[in-house]
């Protein structure tokens, strides 16, 4: 992948600060439309065929998970948290606001890392970041793993599911926010909360998606 000149400046220039629909306590740098920001990202990196810029939107699974964490702060209070596939960092920010001891936001997209950093600053929280591929990695002292909207693609969803199940068996609490994606695990999930999440037809096939927060059972 080509190098990025200044991802933070790119984000500032091509997004706007906006309160998140289900989580208005948190503002994010978001794009108004998906196609233009996608094309601009490819131009910036001098590449075509890149995946969508997940960091530029507040996806339904992440919104539901962030709302759940803010409304149930005991899930993360005083704990070490991983926000896996962090995207914009919405869930990571919510966890810090809910009183987590520390939050690490991970995403393999370098633009996401820049977005998380900027969004954390806007919301006056401190979040550590990394772009390493953590799937299959040993637990790095995480008490809780939060993952929003990770079940949209095979075979990645299966690999992530097995990794998360292994970590759950070792005692890590795992919560997943999901709006009914095709590859959501079919068993071992305990429903925690359901939300009607405002979205856009550019991203989804509905204006509002029924989205569930699940606890991964052991």
PDB file of N, CA and C in Angstrom, residues 61-100:
ATOM      1  N   UNK A  61     -23.755  -1.271  14.286  1.00  0.00           N
ATOM      2  CA  UNK A  61     -23.255  -2.123  15.363  1.00  0.00           C
ATOM      3  C   UNK A  61     -22.440  -1.354  16.385  1.00  0.00           C
ATOM      4  N   UNK A  62     -21.608  -0.446  15.902  1.00  0.00           N
ATOM      5  CA  UNK A  62     -20.810   0.366  16.810  1.00  0.00           C
ATOM      6  C   UNK A  62     -21.650   1.332  17.611  1.00  0.00           C
ATOM      7  N   UNK A  63     -22.680   1.922  16.975  1.00  0.00           N
ATOM      8  CA  UNK A  63     -23.556   2.837  17.707  1.00  0.00           C
ATOM      9  C   UNK A  63     -24.270   2.117  18.850  1.00  0.00           C
ATOM     10  N   UNK A  64     -24.802   0.924  18.548  1.00  0.00           N
ATOM     11  CA  UNK A  64     -25.509   0.168  19.580  1.00  0.00           C
ATOM     12  C   UNK A  64     -24.583  -0.210  20.722  1.00  0.00           C
ATOM     13  N   UNK A  65     -23.389  -0.655  20.387  1.00  0.00           N
ATOM     14  CA  UNK A  65     -22.437  -1.067  21.408  1.00  0.00           C
ATOM     15  C   UNK A  65     -22.006   0.116  22.268  1.00  0.00           C
ATOM     16  N   UNK A  66     -21.768   1.266  21.638  1.00  0.00           N
ATOM     17  CA  UNK A  66     -21.392   2.469  22.389  1.00  0.00           C
ATOM     18  C   UNK A  66     -22.516   2.899  23.321  1.00  0.00           C
ATOM     19  N   UNK A  67     -23.773   2.862  22.825  1.00  0.00           N
ATOM     20  CA  UNK A  67     -24.916   3.227  23.664  1.00  0.00           C
ATOM     21  C   UNK A  67     -25.027   2.291  24.863  1.00  0.00           C
ATOM     22  N   UNK A  68     -24.845   1.003  24.606  1.00  0.00           N
ATOM     23  CA  UNK A  68     -24.943   0.011  25.677  1.00  0.00           C
ATOM     24  C   UNK A  68     -23.880   0.244  26.744  1.00  0.00           C
ATOM     25  N   UNK A  69     -22.663   0.542  26.317  1.00  0.00           N
ATOM     26  CA  UNK A  69     -21.568   0.760  27.268  1.00  0.00           C
ATOM     27  C   UNK A  69     -21.822   2.013  28.104  1.00  0.00           C
ATOM     28  N   UNK A  70     -22.283   3.070  27.486  1.00  0.00           N
ATOM     29  CA  UNK A  70     -22.561   4.294  28.238  1.00  0.00           C
ATOM     30  C   UNK A  70     -23.712   4.102  29.223  1.00  0.00           C
ATOM     31  N   UNK A  71     -24.692   3.288  28.837  1.00  0.00           N
ATOM     32  CA  UNK A  71     -25.839   3.051  29.709  1.00  0.00           C
ATOM     33  C   UNK A  71     -25.572   1.981  30.763  1.00  0.00           C
ATOM     34  N   UNK A  72     -24.529   1.186  30.556  1.00  0.00           N
ATOM     35  CA  UNK A  72     -24.161   0.116  31.487  1.00  0.00           C
ATOM     36  C   UNK A  72     -22.655   0.183  31.773  1.00  0.00           C
ATOM     37  N   UNK A  73     -22.216   1.266  32.398  1.00  0.00           N
ATOM     38  CA  UNK A  73     -20.781   1.507  32.554  1.00  0.00           C
ATOM     39  C   UNK A  73     -20.050   0.435  33.360  1.00  0.00           C
ATOM     40  N   UNK A  74     -20.787  -0.339  34.171  1.00  0.00           N
ATOM     41  CA  UNK A  74     -20.137  -1.387  34.955  1.00  0.00           C
ATOM     42  C   UNK A  74     -19.475  -2.445  34.077  1.00  0.00           C
ATOM     43  N   UNK A  75     -19.869  -2.524  32.823  1.00  0.00           N
ATOM     44  CA  UNK A  75     -19.267  -3.500  31.899  1.00  0.00           C
ATOM     45  C   UNK A  75     -17.777  -3.223  31.710  1.00  0.00           C
ATOM     46  N   UNK A  76     -17.405  -1.944  31.714  1.00  0.00           N
ATOM     47  CA  UNK A  76     -16.015  -1.585  31.436  1.00  0.00           C
ATOM     48  C   UNK A  76     -15.335  -0.818  32.563  1.00  0.00           C
ATOM     49  N   UNK A  77     -16.079  -0.378  33.558  1.00  0.00           N
ATOM     50  CA  UNK A  77     -15.507   0.501  34.582  1.00  0.00           C
ATOM     51  C   UNK A  77     -14.311  -0.148  35.268  1.00  0.00           C
ATOM     52  N   UNK A  78     -13.181   0.566  35.253  1.00  0.00           N
ATOM     53  CA  UNK A  78     -11.976   0.095  35.914  1.00  0.00           C
ATOM     54  C   UNK A  78     -11.264  -1.034  35.201  1.00  0.00           C
ATOM     55  N   UNK A  79     -11.679  -1.334  33.951  1.00  0.00           N
ATOM     56  CA  UNK A  79     -11.130  -2.489  33.241  1.00  0.00           C
ATOM     57  C   UNK A  79     -10.282  -2.060  32.040  1.00  0.00           C
ATOM     58  N   UNK A  80      -9.485  -3.009  31.573  1.00  0.00           N
ATOM     59  CA  UNK A  80      -8.657  -2.779  30.383  1.00  0.00           C
ATOM     60  C   UNK A  80      -9.427  -3.308  29.183  1.00  0.00           C
ATOM     61  N   UNK A  81      -9.645  -2.424  28.223  1.00  0.00           N
ATOM     62  CA  UNK A  81     -10.591  -2.703  27.138  1.00  0.00           C
ATOM     63  C   UNK A  81      -9.879  -2.660  25.787  1.00  0.00           C
ATOM     64  N   UNK A  82     -10.253  -3.601  24.915  1.00  0.00           N
ATOM     65  CA  UNK A  82      -9.844  -3.562  23.508  1.00  0.00           C
ATOM     66  C   UNK A  82     -11.067  -3.259  22.658  1.00  0.00           C
ATOM     67  N   UNK A  83     -10.982  -2.219  21.822  1.00  0.00           N
ATOM     68  CA  UNK A  83     -11.987  -1.964  20.797  1.00  0.00           C
ATOM     69  C   UNK A  83     -11.421  -2.536  19.510  1.00  0.00           C
ATOM     70  N   UNK A  84     -11.931  -3.711  19.110  1.00  0.00           N
ATOM     71  CA  UNK A  84     -11.400  -4.423  17.944  1.00  0.00           C
ATOM     72  C   UNK A  84     -12.117  -3.964  16.680  1.00  0.00           C
ATOM     73  N   UNK A  85     -11.337  -3.775  15.589  1.00  0.00           N
ATOM     74  CA  UNK A  85     -11.882  -3.233  14.336  1.00  0.00           C
ATOM     75  C   UNK A  85     -12.572  -1.909  14.631  1.00  0.00           C
ATOM     76  N   UNK A  86     -11.799  -0.996  15.186  1.00  0.00           N
ATOM     77  CA  UNK A  86     -12.340   0.203  15.836  1.00  0.00           C
ATOM     78  C   UNK A  86     -13.009   1.194  14.897  1.00  0.00           C
ATOM     79  N   UNK A  87     -12.613   1.227  13.624  1.00  0.00           N
ATOM     80  CA  UNK A  87     -13.231   2.179  12.698  1.00  0.00           C
ATOM     81  C   UNK A  87     -13.015   3.612  13.134  1.00  0.00           C
ATOM     82  N   UNK A  88     -14.082   4.308  13.470  1.00  0.00           N
ATOM     83  CA  UNK A  88     -13.998   5.711  13.897  1.00  0.00           C
ATOM     84  C   UNK A  88     -13.517   5.875  15.332  1.00  0.00           C
ATOM     85  N   UNK A  89     -13.550   4.781  16.108  1.00  0.00           N
ATOM     86  CA  UNK A  89     -13.194   4.864  17.517  1.00  0.00           C
ATOM     87  C   UNK A  89     -14.368   5.160  18.419  1.00  0.00           C
ATOM     88  N   UNK A  90     -15.583   5.133  17.875  1.00  0.00           N
ATOM     89  CA  UNK A  90     -16.775   5.444  18.658  1.00  0.00           C
ATOM     90  C   UNK A  90     -16.882   4.588  19.914  1.00  0.00           C
ATOM     91  N   UNK A  91     -16.699   3.282  19.772  1.00  0.00           N
ATOM     92  CA  UNK A  91     -16.851   2.383  20.915  1.00  0.00           C
ATOM     93  C   UNK A  91     -15.734   2.607  21.934  1.00  0.00           C
ATOM     94  N   UNK A  92     -14.525   2.829  21.445  1.00  0.00           N
ATOM     95  CA  UNK A  92     -13.400   3.104  22.343  1.00  0.00           C
ATOM     96  C   UNK A  92     -13.653   4.358  23.171  1.00  0.00           C
ATOM     97  N   UNK A  93     -14.154   5.389  22.515  1.00  0.00           N
ATOM     98  CA  UNK A  93     -14.447   6.646  23.214  1.00  0.00           C
ATOM     99  C   UNK A  93     -15.533   6.437  24.254  1.00  0.00           C
ATOM    100  N   UNK A  94     -16.569   5.689  23.891  1.00  0.00           N
ATOM    101  CA  UNK A  94     -17.643   5.405  24.847  1.00  0.00           C
ATOM    102  C   UNK A  94     -17.107   4.659  26.063  1.00  0.00           C
ATOM    103  N   UNK A  95     -16.208   3.703  25.838  1.00  0.00           N
ATOM    104  CA  UNK A  95     -15.650   2.934  26.949  1.00  0.00           C
ATOM    105  C   UNK A  95     -14.854   3.818  27.895  1.00  0.00           C
ATOM    106  N   UNK A  96     -14.076   4.745  27.352  1.00  0.00           N
ATOM    107  CA  UNK A  96     -13.337   5.661  28.219  1.00  0.00           C
ATOM    108  C   UNK A  96     -14.284   6.572  28.990  1.00  0.00           C
ATOM    109  N   UNK A  97     -15.321   7.071  28.325  1.00  0.00           N
ATOM    110  CA  UNK A  97     -16.293   7.925  29.000  1.00  0.00           C
ATOM    111  C   UNK A  97     -17.045   7.160  30.088  1.00  0.00           C
ATOM    112  N   UNK A  98     -17.153   5.827  29.925  1.00  0.00           N
ATOM    113  CA  UNK A  98     -17.847   5.004  30.907  1.00  0.00           C
ATOM    114  C   UNK A  98     -16.948   4.585  32.065  1.00  0.00           C
ATOM    115  N   UNK A  99     -15.680   5.001  32.031  1.00  0.00           N
ATOM    116  CA  UNK A  99     -14.810   4.762  33.173  1.00  0.00           C
ATOM    117  C   UNK A  99     -13.829   3.622  33.053  1.00  0.00           C
ATOM    118  N   UNK A 100     -13.551   3.166  31.820  1.00  0.00           N
ATOM    119  CA  UNK A 100     -12.546   2.116  31.650  1.00  0.00           C
ATOM    120  C   UNK A 100     -11.193   2.597  32.161  1.00  0.00           C
TER     121      UNK A 100
END
